[in-house]
N, CA and C of each residue as an Amber inpcrd file, in Angstrom:
protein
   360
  68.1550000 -97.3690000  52.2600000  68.6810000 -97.8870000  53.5170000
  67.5390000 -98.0080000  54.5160000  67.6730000 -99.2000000  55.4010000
  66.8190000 -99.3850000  56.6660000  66.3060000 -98.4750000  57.5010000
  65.7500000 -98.1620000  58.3050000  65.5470000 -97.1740000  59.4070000
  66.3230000 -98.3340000  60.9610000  67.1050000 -97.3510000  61.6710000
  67.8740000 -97.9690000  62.5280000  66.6050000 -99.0190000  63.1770000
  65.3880000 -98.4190000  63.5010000  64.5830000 -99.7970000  64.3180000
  64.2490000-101.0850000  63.7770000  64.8600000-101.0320000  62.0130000
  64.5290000-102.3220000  61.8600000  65.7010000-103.0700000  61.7470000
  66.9260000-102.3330000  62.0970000  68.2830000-103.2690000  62.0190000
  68.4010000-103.9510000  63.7760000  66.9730000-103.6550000  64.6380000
  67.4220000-103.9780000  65.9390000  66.5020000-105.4460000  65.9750000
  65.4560000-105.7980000  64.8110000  64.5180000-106.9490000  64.9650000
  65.5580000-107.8710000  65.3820000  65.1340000-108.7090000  66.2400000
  65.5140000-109.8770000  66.3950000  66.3130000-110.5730000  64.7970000
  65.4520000-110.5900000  64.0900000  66.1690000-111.4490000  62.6810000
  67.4980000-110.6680000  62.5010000  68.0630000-109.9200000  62.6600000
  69.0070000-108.9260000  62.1970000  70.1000000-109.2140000  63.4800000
  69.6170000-109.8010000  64.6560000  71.2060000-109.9950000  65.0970000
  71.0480000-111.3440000  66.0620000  70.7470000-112.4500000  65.4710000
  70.7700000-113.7640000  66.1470000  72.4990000-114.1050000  66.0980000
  73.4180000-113.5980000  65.3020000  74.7470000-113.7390000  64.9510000
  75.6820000-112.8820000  66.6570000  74.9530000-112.0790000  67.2840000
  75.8060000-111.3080000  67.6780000  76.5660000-112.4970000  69.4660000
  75.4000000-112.8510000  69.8320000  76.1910000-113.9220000  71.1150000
  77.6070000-114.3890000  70.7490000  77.2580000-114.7250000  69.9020000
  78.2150000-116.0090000  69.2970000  79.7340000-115.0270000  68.7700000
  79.2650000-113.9050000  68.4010000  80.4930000-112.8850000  67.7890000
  80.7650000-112.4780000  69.5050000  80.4640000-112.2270000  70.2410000
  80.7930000-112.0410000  71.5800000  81.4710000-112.7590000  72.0490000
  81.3420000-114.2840000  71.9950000  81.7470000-115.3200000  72.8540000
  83.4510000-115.9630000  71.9480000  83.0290000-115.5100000  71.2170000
  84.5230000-115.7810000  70.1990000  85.6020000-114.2480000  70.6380000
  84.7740000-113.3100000  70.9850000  85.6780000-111.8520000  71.0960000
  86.2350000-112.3440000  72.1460000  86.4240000-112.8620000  73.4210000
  86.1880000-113.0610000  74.5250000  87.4910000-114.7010000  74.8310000
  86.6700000-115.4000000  73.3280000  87.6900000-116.7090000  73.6990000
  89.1620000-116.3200000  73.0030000  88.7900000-115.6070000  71.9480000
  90.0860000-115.4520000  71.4180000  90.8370000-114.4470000  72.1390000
  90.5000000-113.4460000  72.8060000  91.4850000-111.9940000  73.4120000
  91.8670000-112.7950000  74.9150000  91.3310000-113.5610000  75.4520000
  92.0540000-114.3690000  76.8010000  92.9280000-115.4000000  76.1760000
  92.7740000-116.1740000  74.8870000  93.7100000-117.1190000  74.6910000
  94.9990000-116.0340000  73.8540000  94.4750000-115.1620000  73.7320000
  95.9260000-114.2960000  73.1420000  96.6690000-114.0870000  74.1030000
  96.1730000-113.9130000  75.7280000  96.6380000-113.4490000  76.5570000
  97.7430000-114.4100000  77.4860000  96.3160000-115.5390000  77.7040000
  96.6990000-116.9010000  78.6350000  97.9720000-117.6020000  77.5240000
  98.2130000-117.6530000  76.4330000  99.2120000-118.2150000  75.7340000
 100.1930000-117.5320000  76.2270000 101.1000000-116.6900000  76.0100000
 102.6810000-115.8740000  76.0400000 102.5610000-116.1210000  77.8200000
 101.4390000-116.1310000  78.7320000 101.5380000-115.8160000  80.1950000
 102.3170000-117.6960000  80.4650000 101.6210000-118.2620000  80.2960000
 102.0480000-119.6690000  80.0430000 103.2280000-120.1530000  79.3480000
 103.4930000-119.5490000  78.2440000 105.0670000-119.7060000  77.8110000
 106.1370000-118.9050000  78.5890000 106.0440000-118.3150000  79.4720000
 107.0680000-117.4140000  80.7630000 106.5600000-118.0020000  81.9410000
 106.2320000-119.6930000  82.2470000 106.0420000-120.3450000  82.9430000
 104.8360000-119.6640000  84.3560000 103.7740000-118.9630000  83.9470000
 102.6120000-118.6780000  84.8060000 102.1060000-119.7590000  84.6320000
 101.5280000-120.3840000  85.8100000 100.0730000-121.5150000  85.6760000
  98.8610000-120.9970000  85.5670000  98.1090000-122.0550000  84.8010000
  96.8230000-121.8370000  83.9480000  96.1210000-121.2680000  84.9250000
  95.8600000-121.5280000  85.7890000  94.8130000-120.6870000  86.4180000
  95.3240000-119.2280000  86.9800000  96.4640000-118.8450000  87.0420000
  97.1380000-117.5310000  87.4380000  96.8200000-116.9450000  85.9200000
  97.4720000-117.6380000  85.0020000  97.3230000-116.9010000  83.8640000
  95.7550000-116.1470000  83.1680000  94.8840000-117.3850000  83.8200000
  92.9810000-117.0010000  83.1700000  92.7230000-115.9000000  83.9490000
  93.3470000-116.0290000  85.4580000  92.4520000-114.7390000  86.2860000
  93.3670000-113.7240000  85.6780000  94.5870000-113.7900000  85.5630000
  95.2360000-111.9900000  84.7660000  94.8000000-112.2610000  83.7110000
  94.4080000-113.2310000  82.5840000  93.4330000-112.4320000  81.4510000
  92.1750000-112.1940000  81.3240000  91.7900000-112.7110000  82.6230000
  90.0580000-111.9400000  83.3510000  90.0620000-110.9230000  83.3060000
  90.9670000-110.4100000  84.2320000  91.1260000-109.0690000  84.8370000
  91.5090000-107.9500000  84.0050000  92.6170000-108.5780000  83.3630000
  93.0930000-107.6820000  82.2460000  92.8280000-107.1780000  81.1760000
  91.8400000-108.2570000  80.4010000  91.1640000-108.2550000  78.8240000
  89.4460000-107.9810000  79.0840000  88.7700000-107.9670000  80.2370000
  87.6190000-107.9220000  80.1120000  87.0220000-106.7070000  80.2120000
  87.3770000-105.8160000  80.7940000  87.1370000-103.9830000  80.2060000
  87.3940000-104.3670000  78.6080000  88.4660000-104.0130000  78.5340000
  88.6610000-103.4530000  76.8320000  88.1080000-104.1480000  75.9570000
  87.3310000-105.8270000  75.9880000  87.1940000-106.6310000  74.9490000
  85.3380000-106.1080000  75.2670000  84.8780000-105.6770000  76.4660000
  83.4000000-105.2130000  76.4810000  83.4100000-104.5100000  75.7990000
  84.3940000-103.2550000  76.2910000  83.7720000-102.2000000  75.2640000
  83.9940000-102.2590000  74.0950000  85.0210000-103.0920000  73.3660000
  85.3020000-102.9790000  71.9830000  84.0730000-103.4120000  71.3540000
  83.6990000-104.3340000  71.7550000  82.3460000-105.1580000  71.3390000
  81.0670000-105.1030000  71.4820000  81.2410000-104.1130000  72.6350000
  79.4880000-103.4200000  72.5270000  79.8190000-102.4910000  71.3850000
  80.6630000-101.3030000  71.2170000  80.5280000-100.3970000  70.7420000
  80.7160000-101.2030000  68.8100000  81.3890000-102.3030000  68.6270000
  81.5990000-102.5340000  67.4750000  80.2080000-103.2010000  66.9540000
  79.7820000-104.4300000  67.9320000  78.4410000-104.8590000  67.5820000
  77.3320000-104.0820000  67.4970000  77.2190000-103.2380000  68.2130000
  76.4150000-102.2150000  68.6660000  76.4690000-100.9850000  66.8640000
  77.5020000-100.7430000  66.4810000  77.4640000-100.0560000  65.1270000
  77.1640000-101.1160000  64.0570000  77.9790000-102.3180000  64.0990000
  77.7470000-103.1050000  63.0510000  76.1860000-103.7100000  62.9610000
  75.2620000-103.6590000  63.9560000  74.1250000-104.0940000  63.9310000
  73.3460000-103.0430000  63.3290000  73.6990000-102.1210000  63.5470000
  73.0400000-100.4290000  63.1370000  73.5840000 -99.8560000  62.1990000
  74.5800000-100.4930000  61.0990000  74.8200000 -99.5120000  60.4570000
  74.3390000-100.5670000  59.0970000  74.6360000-102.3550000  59.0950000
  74.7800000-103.2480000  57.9890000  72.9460000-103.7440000  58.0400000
  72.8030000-103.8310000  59.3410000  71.7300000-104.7680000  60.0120000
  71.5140000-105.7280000  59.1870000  71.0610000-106.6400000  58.5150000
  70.8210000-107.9630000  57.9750000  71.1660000-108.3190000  56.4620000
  72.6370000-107.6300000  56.2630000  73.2220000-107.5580000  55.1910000
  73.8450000-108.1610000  55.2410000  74.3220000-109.5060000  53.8900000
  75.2630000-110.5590000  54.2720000  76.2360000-110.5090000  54.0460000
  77.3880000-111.6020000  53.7240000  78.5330000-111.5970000  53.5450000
  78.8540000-111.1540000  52.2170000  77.7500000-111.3080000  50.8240000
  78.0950000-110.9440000  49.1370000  77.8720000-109.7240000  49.6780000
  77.2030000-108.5790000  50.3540000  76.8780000-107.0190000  50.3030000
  77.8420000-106.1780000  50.5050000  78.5280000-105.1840000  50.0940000
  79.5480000-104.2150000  50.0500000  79.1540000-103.4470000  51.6860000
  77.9740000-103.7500000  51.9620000  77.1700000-102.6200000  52.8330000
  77.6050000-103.3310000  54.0040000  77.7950000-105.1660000  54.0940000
  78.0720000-106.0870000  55.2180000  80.0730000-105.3870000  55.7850000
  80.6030000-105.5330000  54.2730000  82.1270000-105.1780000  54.8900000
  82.5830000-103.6600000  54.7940000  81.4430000-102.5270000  54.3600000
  82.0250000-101.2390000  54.3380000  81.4710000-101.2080000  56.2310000
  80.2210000-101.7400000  56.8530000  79.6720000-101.3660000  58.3720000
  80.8850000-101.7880000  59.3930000  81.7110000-103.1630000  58.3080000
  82.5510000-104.0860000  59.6280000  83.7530000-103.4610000  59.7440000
  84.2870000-102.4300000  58.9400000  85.6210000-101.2020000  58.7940000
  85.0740000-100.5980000  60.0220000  84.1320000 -99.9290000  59.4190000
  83.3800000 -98.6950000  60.3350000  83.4810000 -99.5460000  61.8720000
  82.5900000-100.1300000  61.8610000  82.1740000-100.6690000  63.6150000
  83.1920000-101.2570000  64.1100000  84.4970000-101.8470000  63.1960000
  85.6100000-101.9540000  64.6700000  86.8410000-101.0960000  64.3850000
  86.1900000-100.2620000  63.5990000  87.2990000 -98.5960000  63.3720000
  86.3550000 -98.0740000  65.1820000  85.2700000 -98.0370000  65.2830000
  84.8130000 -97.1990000  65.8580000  85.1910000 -98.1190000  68.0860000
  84.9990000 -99.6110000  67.0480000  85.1900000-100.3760000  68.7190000
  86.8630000 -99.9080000  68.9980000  87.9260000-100.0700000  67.8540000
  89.3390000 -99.8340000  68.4300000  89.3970000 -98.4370000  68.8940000
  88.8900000 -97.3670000  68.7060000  88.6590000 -95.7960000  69.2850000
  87.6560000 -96.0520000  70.4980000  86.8280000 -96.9340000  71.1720000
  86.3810000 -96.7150000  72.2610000  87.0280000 -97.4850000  73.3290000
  87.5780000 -98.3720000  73.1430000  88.6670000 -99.2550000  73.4640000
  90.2410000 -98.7660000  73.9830000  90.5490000 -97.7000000  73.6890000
  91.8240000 -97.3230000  73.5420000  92.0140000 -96.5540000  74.9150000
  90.6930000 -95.5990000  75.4990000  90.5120000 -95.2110000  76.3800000
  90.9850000 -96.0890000  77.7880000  90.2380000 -97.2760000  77.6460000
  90.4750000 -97.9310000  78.3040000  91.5570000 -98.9630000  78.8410000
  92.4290000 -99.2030000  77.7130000  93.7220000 -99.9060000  77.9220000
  94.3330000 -98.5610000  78.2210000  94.4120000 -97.6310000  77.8970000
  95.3740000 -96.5790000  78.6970000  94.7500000 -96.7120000  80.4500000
  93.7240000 -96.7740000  80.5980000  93.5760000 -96.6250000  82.2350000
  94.1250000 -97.9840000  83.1990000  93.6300000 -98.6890000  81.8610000
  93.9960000-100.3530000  82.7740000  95.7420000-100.6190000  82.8860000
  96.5350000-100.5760000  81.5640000  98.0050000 -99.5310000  81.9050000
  98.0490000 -98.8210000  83.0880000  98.1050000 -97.7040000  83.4390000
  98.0490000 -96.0070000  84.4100000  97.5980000 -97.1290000  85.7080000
  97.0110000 -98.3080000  85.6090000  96.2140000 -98.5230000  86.6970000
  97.3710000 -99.5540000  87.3070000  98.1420000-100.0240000  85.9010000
  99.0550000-101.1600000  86.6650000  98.4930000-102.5910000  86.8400000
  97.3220000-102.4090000  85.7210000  96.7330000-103.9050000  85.3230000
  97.0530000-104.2970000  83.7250000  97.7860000-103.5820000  83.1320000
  98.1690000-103.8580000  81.8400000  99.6150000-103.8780000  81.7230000
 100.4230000-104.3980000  80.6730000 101.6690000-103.8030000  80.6550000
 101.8770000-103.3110000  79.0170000 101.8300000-102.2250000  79.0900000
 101.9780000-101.6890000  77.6870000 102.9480000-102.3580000  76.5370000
 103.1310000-102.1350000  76.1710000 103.7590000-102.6440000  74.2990000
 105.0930000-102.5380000  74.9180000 106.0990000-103.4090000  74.8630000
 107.3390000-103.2580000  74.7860000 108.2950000-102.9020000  74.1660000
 109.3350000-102.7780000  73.6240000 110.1710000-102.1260000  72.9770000
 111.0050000-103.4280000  72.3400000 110.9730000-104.2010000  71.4400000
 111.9440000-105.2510000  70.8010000 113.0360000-105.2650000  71.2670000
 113.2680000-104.0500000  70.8730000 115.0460000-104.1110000  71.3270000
 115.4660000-104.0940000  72.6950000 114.4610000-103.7590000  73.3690000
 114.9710000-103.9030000  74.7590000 114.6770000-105.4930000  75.3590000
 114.2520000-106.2820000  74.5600000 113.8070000-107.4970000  74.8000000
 115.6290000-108.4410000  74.4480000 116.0760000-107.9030000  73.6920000
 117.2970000-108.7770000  72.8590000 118.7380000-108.5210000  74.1030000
């Protein structure tokens, strides 16, 4: 195995912007969709999934990119070593993450998980 300073070369994470910018488009369009189908307008809906998704989708993603760069570093998609790091690093982003949707909840900027049946 690598020594962690060479999973930080440049060659080892030209992939990570781009895994950012997709974390980011997809967790606001998860958001801005259902806000928009209960008739919010688009721009009410982007600033509550500004506000709402951008704590928890940082930290999920520093802390997941941040392991997956350090644990696989320039291991590809055929390597066991590429999908045993990508368990690990967003096992480890959904545990740093969790902290934080509980505060953004408690804070009255989230609305926690609902109950089905109380929906019917």
């Amino acid at each position: 195995m690598s020594s962690p300073s060479v999973c930080w070369r440049w060659t080892a994470s030209p992939s990570w912007p781009r895994r950012l910018a997709f974390a980011y488009a997809f967790g606001y369009a998860l958001t801005v969709g259902p806000l928009m189908q209960d008739g919010v307008s688009f721009p009410r809906a982007m600033r509550d999934a500004f506000l709402s998704e951008t704590p928890s989708i940082t930290v999920m993603e520093v802390v997941a990119i941040g392991a997956d760069l350090w644990l696989a570093g320039e291991a590809g998609l055929t390597d066991a070593l590429f999908w045993s790091a990508l368990v690990v690093s967003l096992s480890l982003g959904l545990v740093a993450a969790y902290p934080v949707n509980v505060l953004l909840i408690r804070m009255g900027v989230k609305e926690g998980m609902m109950d089905p049946r109380d929906a019917a």
